[in-house]
PDB file of C-alpha atoms in Angstrom:
ATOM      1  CA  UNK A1025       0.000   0.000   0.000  1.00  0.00           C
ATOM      2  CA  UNK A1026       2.122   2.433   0.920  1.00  0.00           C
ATOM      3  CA  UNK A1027       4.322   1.641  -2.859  1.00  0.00           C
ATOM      4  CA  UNK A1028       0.987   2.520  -4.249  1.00  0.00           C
ATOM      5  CA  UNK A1029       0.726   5.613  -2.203  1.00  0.00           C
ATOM      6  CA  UNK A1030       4.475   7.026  -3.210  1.00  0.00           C
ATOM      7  CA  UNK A1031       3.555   6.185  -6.926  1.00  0.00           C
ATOM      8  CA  UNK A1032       0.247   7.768  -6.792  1.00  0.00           C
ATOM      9  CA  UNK A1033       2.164  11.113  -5.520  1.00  0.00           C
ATOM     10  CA  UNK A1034       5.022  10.515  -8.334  1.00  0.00           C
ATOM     11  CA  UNK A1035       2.869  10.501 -11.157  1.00  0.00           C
ATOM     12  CA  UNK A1036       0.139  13.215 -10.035  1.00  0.00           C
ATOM     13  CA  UNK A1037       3.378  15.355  -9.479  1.00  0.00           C
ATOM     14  CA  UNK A1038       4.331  14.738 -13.340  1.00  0.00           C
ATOM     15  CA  UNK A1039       1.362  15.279 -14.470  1.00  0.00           C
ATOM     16  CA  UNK A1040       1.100  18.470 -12.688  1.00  0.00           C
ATOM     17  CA  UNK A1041       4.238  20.000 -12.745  1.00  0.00           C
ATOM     18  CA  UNK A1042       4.799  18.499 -16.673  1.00  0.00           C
ATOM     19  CA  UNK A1043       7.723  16.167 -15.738  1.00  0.00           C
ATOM     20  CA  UNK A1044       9.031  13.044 -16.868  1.00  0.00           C
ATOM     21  CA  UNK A1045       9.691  10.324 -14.439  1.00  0.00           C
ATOM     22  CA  UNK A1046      10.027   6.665 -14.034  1.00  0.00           C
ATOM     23  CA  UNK A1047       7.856   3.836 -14.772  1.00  0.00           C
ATOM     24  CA  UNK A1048       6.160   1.542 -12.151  1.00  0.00           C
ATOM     25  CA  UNK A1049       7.183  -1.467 -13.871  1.00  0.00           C
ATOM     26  CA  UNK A1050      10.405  -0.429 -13.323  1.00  0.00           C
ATOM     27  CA  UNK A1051      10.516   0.076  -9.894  1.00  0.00           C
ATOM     28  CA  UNK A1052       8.640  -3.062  -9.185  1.00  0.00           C
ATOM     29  CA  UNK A1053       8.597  -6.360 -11.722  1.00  0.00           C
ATOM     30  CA  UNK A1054       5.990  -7.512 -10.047  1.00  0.00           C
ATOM     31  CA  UNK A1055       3.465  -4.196 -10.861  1.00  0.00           C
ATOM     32  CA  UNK A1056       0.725  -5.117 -12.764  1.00  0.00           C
ATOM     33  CA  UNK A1057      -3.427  -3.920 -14.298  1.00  0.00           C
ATOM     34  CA  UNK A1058      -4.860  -3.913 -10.656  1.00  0.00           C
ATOM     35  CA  UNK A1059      -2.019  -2.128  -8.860  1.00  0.00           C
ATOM     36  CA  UNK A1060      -2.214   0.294 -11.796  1.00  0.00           C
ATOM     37  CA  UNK A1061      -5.931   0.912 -11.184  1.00  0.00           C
ATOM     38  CA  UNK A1062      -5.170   1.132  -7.548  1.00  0.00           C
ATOM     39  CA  UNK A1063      -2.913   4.005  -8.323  1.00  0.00           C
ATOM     40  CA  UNK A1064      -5.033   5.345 -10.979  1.00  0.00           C
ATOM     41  CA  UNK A1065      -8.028   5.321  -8.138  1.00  0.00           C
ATOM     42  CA  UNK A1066      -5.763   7.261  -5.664  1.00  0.00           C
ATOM     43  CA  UNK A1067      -4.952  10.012  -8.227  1.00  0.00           C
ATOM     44  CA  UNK A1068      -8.770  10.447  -9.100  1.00  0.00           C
ATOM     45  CA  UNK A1069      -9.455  10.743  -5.146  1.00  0.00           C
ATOM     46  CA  UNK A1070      -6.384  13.441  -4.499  1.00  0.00           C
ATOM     47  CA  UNK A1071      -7.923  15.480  -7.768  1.00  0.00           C
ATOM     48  CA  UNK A1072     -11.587  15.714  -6.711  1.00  0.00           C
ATOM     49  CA  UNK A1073     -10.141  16.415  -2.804  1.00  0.00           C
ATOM     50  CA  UNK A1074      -8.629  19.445  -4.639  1.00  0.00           C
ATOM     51  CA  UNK A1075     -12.038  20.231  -6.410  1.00  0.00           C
ATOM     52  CA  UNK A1076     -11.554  18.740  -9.839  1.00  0.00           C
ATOM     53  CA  UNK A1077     -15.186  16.918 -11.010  1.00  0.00           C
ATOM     54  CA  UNK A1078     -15.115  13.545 -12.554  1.00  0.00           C
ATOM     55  CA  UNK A1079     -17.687  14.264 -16.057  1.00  0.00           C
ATOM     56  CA  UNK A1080     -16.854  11.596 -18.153  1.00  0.00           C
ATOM     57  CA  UNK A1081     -13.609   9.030 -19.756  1.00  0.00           C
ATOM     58  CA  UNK A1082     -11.234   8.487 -21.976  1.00  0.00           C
ATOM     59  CA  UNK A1083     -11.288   4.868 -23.837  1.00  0.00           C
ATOM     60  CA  UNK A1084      -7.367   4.408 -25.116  1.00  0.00           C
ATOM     61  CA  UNK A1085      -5.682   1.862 -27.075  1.00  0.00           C
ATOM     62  CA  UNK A1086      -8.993   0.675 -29.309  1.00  0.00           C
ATOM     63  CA  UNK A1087      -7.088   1.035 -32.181  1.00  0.00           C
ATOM     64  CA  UNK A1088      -5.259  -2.834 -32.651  1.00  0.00           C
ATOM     65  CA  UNK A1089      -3.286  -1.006 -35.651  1.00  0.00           C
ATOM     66  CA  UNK A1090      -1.075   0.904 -32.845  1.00  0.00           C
ATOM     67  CA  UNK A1091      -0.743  -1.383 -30.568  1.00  0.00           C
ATOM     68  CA  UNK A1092       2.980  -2.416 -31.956  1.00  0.00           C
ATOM     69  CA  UNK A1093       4.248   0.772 -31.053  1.00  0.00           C
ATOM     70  CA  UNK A1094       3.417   1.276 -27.727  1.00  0.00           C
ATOM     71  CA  UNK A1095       3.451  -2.263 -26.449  1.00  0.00           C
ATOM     72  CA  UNK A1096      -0.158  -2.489 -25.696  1.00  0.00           C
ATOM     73  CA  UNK A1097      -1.751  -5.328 -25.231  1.00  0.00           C
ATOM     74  CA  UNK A1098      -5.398  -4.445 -24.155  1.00  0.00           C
ATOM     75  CA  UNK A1099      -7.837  -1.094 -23.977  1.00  0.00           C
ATOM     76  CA  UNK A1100      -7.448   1.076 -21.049  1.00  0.00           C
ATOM     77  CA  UNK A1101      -9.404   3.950 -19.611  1.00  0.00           C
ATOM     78  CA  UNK A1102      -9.401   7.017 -17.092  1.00  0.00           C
ATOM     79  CA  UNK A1103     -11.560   9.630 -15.771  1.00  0.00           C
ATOM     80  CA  UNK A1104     -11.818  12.979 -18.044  1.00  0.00           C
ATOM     81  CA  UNK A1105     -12.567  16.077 -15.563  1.00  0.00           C
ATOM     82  CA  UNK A1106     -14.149  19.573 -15.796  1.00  0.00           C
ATOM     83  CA  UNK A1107     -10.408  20.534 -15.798  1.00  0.00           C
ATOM     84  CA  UNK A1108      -9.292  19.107 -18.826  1.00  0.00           C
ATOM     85  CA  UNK A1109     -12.645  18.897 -20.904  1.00  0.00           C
ATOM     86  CA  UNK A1110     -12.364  21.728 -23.473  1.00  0.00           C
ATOM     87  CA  UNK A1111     -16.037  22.429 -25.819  1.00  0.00           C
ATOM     88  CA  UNK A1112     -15.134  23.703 -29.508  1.00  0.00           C
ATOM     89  CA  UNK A1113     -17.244  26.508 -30.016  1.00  0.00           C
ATOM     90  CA  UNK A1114     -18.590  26.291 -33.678  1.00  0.00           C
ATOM     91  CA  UNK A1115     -16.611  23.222 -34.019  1.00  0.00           C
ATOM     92  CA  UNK A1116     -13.556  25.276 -33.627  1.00  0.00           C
ATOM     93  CA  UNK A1117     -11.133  25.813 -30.578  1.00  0.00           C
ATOM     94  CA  UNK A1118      -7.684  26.711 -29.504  1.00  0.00           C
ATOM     95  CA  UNK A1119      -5.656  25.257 -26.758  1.00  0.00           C
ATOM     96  CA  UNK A1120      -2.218  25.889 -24.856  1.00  0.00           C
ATOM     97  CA  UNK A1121       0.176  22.632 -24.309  1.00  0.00           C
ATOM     98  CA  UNK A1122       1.821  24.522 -21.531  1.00  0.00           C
ATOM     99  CA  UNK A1123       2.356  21.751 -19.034  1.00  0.00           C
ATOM    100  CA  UNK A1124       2.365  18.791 -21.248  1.00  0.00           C
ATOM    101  CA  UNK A1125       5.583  17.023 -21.974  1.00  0.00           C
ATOM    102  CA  UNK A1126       5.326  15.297 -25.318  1.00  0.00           C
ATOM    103  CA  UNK A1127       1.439  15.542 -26.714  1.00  0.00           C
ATOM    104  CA  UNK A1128       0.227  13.733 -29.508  1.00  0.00           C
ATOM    105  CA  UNK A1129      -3.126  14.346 -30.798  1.00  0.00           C
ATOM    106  CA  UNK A1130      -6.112  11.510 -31.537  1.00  0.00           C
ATOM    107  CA  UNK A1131      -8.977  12.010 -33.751  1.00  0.00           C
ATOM    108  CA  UNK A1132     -12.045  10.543 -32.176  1.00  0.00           C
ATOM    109  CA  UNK A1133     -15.674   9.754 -31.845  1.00  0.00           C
ATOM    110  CA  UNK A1134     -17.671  11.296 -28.231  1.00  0.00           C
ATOM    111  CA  UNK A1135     -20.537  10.612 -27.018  1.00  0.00           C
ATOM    112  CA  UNK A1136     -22.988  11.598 -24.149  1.00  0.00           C
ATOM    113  CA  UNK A1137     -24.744   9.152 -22.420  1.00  0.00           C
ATOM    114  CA  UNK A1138     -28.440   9.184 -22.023  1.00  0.00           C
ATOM    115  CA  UNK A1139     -27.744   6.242 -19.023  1.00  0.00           C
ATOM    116  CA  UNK A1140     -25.979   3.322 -17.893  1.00  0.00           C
ATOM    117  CA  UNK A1141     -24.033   1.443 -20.983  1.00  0.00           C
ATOM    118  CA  UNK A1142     -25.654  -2.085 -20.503  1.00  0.00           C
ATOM    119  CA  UNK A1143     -22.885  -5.040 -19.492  1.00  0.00           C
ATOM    120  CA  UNK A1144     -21.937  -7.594 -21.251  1.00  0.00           C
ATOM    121  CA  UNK A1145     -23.809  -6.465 -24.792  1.00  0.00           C
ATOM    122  CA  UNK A1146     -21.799  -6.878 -27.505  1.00  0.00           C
ATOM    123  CA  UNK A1147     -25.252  -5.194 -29.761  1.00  0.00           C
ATOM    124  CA  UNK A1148     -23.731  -1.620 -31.321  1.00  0.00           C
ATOM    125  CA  UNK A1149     -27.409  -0.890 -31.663  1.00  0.00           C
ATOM    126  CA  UNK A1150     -28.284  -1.380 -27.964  1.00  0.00           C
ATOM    127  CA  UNK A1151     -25.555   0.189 -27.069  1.00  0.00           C
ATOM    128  CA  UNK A1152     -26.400   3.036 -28.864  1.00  0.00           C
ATOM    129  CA  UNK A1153     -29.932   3.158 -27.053  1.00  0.00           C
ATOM    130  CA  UNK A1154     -27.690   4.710 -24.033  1.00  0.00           C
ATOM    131  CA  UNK A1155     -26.100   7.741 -25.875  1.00  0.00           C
ATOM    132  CA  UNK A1156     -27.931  11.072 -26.220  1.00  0.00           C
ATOM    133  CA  UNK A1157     -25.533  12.248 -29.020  1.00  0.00           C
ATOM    134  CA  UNK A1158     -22.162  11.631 -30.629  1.00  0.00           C
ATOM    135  CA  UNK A1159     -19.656  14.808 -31.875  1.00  0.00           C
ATOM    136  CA  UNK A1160     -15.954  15.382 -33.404  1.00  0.00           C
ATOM    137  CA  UNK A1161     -13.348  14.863 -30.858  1.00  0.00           C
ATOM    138  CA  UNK A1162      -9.876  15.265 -30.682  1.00  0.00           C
ATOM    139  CA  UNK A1163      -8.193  13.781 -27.518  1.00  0.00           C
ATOM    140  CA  UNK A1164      -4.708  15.238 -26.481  1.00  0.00           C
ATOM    141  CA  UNK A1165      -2.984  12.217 -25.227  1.00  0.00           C
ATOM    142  CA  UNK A1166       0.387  12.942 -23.159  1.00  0.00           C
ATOM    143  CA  UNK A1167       3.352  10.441 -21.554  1.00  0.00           C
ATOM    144  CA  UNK A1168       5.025  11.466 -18.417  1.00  0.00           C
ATOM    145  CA  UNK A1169       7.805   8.115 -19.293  1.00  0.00           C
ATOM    146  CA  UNK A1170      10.978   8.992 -21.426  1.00  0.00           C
ATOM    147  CA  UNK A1171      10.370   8.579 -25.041  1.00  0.00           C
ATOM    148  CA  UNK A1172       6.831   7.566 -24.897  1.00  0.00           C
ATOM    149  CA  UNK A1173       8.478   4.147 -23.511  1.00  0.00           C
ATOM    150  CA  UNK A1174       6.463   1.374 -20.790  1.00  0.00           C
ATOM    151  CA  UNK A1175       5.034  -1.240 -20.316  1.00  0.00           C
ATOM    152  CA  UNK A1176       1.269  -2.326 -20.843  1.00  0.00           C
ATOM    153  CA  UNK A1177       0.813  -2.042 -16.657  1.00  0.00           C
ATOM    154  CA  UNK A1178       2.392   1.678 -17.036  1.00  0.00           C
ATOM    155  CA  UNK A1179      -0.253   3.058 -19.433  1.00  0.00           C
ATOM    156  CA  UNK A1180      -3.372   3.189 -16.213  1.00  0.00           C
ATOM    157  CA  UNK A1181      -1.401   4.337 -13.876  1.00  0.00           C
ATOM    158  CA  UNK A1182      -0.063   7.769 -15.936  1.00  0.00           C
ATOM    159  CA  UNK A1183      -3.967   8.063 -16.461  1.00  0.00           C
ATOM    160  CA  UNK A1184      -4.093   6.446 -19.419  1.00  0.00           C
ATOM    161  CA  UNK A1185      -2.280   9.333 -20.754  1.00  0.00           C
ATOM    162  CA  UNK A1186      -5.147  11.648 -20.836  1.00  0.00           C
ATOM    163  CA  UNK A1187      -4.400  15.184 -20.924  1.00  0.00           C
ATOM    164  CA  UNK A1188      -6.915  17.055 -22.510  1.00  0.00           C
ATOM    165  CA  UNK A1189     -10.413  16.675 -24.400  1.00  0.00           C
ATOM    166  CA  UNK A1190     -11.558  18.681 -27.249  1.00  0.00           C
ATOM    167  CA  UNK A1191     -15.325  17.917 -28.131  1.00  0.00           C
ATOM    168  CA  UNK A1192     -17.441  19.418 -31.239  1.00  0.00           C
ATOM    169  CA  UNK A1193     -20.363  20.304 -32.065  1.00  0.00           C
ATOM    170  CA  UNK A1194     -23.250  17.471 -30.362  1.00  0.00           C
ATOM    171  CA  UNK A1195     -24.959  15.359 -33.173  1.00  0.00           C
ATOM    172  CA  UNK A1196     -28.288  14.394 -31.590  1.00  0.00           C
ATOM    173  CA  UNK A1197     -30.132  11.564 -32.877  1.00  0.00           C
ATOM    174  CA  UNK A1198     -33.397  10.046 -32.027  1.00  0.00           C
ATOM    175  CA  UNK A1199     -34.014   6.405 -31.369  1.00  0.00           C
ATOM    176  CA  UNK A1200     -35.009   5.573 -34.654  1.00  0.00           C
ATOM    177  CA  UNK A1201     -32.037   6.973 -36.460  1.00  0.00           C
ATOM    178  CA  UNK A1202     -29.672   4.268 -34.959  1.00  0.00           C
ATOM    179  CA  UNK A1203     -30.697   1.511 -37.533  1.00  0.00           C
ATOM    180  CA  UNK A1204     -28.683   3.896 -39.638  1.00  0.00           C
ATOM    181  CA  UNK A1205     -26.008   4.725 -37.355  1.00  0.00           C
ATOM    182  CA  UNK A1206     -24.859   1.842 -36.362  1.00  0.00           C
ATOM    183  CA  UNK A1207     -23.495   1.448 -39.918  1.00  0.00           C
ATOM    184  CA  UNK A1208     -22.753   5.328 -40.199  1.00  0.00           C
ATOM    185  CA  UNK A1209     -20.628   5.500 -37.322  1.00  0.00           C
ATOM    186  CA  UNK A1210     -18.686   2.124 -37.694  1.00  0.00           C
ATOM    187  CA  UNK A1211     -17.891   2.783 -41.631  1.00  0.00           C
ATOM    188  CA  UNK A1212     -17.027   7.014 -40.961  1.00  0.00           C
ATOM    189  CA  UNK A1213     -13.730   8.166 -42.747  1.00  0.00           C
ATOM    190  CA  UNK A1214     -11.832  10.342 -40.705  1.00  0.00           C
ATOM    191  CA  UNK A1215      -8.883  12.752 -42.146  1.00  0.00           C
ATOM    192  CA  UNK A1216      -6.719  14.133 -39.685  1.00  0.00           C
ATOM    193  CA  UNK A1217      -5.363  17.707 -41.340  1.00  0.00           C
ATOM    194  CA  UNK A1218      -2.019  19.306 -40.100  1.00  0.00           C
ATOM    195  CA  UNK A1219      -1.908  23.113 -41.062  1.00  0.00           C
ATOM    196  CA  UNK A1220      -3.960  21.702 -44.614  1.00  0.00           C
ATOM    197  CA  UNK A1221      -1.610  18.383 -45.473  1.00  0.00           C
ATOM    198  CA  UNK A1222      -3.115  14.975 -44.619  1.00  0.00           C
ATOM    199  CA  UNK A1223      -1.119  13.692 -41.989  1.00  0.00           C
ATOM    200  CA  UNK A1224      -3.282   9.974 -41.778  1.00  0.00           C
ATOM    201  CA  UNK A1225      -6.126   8.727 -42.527  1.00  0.00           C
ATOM    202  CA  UNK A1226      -8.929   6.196 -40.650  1.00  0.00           C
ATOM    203  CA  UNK A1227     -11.985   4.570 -40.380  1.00  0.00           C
ATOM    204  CA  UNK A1228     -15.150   4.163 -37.433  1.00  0.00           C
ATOM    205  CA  UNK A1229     -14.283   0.455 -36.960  1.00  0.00           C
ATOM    206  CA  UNK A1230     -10.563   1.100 -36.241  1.00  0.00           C
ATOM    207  CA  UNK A1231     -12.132   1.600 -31.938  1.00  0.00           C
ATOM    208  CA  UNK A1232     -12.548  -1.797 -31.386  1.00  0.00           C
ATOM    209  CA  UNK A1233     -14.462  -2.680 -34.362  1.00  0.00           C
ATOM    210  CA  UNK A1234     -16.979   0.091 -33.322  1.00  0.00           C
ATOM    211  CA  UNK A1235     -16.687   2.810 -31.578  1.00  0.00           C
ATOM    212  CA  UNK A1236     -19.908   2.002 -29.663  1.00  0.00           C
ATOM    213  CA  UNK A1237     -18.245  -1.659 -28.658  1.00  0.00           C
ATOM    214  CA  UNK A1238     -15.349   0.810 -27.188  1.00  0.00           C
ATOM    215  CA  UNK A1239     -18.601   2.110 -24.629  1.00  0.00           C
ATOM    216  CA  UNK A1240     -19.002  -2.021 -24.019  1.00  0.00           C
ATOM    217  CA  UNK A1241     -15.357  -2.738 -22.959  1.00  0.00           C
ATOM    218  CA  UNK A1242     -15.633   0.585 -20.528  1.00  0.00           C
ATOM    219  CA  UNK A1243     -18.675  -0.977 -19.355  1.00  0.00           C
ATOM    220  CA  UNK A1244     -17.395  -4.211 -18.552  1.00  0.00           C
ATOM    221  CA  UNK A1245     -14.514  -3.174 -16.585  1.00  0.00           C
ATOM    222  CA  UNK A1246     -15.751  -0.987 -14.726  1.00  0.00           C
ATOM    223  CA  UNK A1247     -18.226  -3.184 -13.463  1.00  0.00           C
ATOM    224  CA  UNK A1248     -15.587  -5.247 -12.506  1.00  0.00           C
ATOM    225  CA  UNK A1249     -13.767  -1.995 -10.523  1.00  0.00           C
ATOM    226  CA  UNK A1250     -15.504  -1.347  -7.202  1.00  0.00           C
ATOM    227  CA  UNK A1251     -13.111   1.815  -6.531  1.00  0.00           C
ATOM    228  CA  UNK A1252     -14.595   3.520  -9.231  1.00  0.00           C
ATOM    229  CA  UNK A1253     -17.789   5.365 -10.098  1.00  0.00           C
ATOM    230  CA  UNK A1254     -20.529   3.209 -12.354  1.00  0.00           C
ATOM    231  CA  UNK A1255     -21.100   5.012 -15.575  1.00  0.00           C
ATOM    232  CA  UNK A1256     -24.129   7.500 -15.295  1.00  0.00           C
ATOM    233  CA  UNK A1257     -26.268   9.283 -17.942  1.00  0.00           C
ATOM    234  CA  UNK A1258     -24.874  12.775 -18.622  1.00  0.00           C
ATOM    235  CA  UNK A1259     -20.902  11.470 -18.377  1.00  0.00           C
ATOM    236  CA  UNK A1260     -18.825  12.231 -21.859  1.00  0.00           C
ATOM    237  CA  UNK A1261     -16.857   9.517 -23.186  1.00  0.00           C
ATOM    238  CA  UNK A1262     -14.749   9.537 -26.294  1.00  0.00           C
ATOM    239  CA  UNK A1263     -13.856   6.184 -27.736  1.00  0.00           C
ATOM    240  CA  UNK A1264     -10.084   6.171 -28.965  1.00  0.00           C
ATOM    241  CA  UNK A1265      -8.179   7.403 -31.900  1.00  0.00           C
ATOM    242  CA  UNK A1266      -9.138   6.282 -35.457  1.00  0.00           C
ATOM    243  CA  UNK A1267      -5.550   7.308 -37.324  1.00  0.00           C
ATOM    244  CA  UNK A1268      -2.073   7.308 -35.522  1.00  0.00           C
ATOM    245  CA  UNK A1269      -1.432   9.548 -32.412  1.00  0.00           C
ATOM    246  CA  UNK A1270       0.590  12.156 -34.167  1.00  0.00           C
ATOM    247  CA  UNK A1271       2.414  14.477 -31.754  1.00  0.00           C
ATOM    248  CA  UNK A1272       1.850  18.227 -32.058  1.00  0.00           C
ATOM    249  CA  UNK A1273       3.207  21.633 -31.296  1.00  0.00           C
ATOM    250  CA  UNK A1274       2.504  24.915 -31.288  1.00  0.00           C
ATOM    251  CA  UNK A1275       1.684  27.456 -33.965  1.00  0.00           C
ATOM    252  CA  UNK A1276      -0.124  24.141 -35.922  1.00  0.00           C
ATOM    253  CA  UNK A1277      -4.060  23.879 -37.106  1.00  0.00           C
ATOM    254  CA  UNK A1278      -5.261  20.625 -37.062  1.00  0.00           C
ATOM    255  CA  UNK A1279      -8.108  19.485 -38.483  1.00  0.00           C
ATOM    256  CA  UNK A1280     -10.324  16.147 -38.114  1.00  0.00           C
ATOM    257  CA  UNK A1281     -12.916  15.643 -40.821  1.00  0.00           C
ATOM    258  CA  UNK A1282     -15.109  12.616 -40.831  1.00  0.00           C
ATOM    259  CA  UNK A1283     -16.992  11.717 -43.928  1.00  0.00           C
ATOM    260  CA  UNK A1284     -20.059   9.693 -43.757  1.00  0.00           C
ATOM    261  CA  UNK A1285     -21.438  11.421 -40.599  1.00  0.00           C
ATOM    262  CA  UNK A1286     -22.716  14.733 -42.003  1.00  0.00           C
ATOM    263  CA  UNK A1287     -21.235  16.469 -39.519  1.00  0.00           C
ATOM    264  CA  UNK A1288     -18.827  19.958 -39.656  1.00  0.00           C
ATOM    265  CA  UNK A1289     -15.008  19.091 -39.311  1.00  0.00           C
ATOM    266  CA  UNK A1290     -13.303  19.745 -36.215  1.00  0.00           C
ATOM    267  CA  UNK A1291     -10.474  22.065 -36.186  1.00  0.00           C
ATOM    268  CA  UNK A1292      -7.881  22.853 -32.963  1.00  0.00           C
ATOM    269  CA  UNK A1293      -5.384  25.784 -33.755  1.00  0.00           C
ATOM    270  CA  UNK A1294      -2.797  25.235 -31.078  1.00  0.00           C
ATOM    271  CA  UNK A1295      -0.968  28.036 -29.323  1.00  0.00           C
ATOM    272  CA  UNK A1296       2.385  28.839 -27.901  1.00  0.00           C
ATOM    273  CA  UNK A1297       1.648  30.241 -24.349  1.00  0.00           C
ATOM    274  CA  UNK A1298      -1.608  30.676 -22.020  1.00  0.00           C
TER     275      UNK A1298
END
């Protein structure tokens, strides 16, 4: 416990002070998933003691295709808070990276759920039941390890590398539009846009298949997690990069454009200070 405690304070320090430090596994072989939930757990309870809200999470790692590069093995998750949640006005914002150490960028699918995701359904259309509307998203993903370098048991425990959320414009829909959004949403082509270059391209089904199957995994784990929170109607979820986490810096314009959604591409002009 009290390993758990020390690397609880280590990595909320990183994250907070934008520092790189060392990885769990590294300090302990024997550090695995549940100690790095544990740890995970202890850094959600120090942020809300310091008045941070829990609104929603961040699925990472449903895209199989990048798995390779980061050693992953498995999906992961972590709380997103009123603190790093950022709404693109008009489908447009612009963010600082002051604090971040090495940010990459992820082109996503959000949604907002209606209620509880139900466990155990593997159904995109039941799934979709729960979710009061779906919009652009572009998650800044961030690595407080050297050279974007761990192991799978690392990833939870630096909270899942979430840094920031950018969400768009909300796409409702209304129950008898998912027939045709269950399709819509799995066979989307995204284009993610550096300063008006294609930088990579990507599809819905790249999140596990679906991005609503993304909501089931986050489901089913969490209902496995006592230490955390059930998922509740109202929390925002986005579902995991469809193209390559590209890293970014500032002075850039990116720009995620999905095809097949009819909805208005999402653009993030990122600054050098503030």
């Amino acid at each position: 416990m009290a390993d758990i405690q020390a690397t609880t304070r280590d990595l909320l320090a990183a994250y907070d002070h934008g520092k790189l430090t060392t990885t769990p596994t590294s300090r302990d072989p024997h550090f695995d998933w549940n100690m790095a939930y544990d740890v995970l757990a202890g850094i959600v309870a120090l942020r809300r003691a310091r008045g941070e809200r829990c609104i929603g999470r961040k699925i990472g790692f449903t895209n199989r295709n990048i798995w390779a590069q980061y050693g992953a093995t498995s999906p992961i998750w972590a709380p997103v808070y009123d603190s790093t949640l950022v709404y693109a006005e008009n489908n447009r914002a612009t963010l600082s990276l002051r604090g971040s150490v090495s940010p990459r960028l992820e082109p996503e699918i959000a949604f907002k759920l209606r209620g509880p995701v139900p466990v155990g359904c593997r159904d995109p259309a039941t799934i979709l039941q729960s979710i009061e509307w779906f919009a652009p998203s572009f998650e800044i993903v961030d690595c407080h390890f050297a050279d974007w370098k761990f192991k799978s048991a690392d990833s939870p425990a630096d909270q899942s590398l979430h840094w920031r959320l950018v969400v768009g414009e909300p796409c409702p829909f209304k129950p008898t539009d998912i027939p045709r959004l269950v399709t819509q949403i799995r066979d989307c082509k995204v284009a993610l846009s550096c300063n008006g270059a294609i930088r990579d391209l990507g599809v819905g089904s790249n999140a596990l298949d679906h991005p609503a199957l993304a909501l089931a995994f986050l489901a089913d784990i969490v209902a496995t997690q006592s230490k955390f929170d059930a998922l509740a109607a109202g929390e925002i979820v986005t579902t995991g990069t469809l193209t390559a986490a590209l890293p970014i810096s500032p002075g850039e314009t990116w720009t995620s454009e999905i095809s097949g959604l009819q909805n208005v591409p999402l653009t993030l002009t990122v600054r050098f200070t503030g």
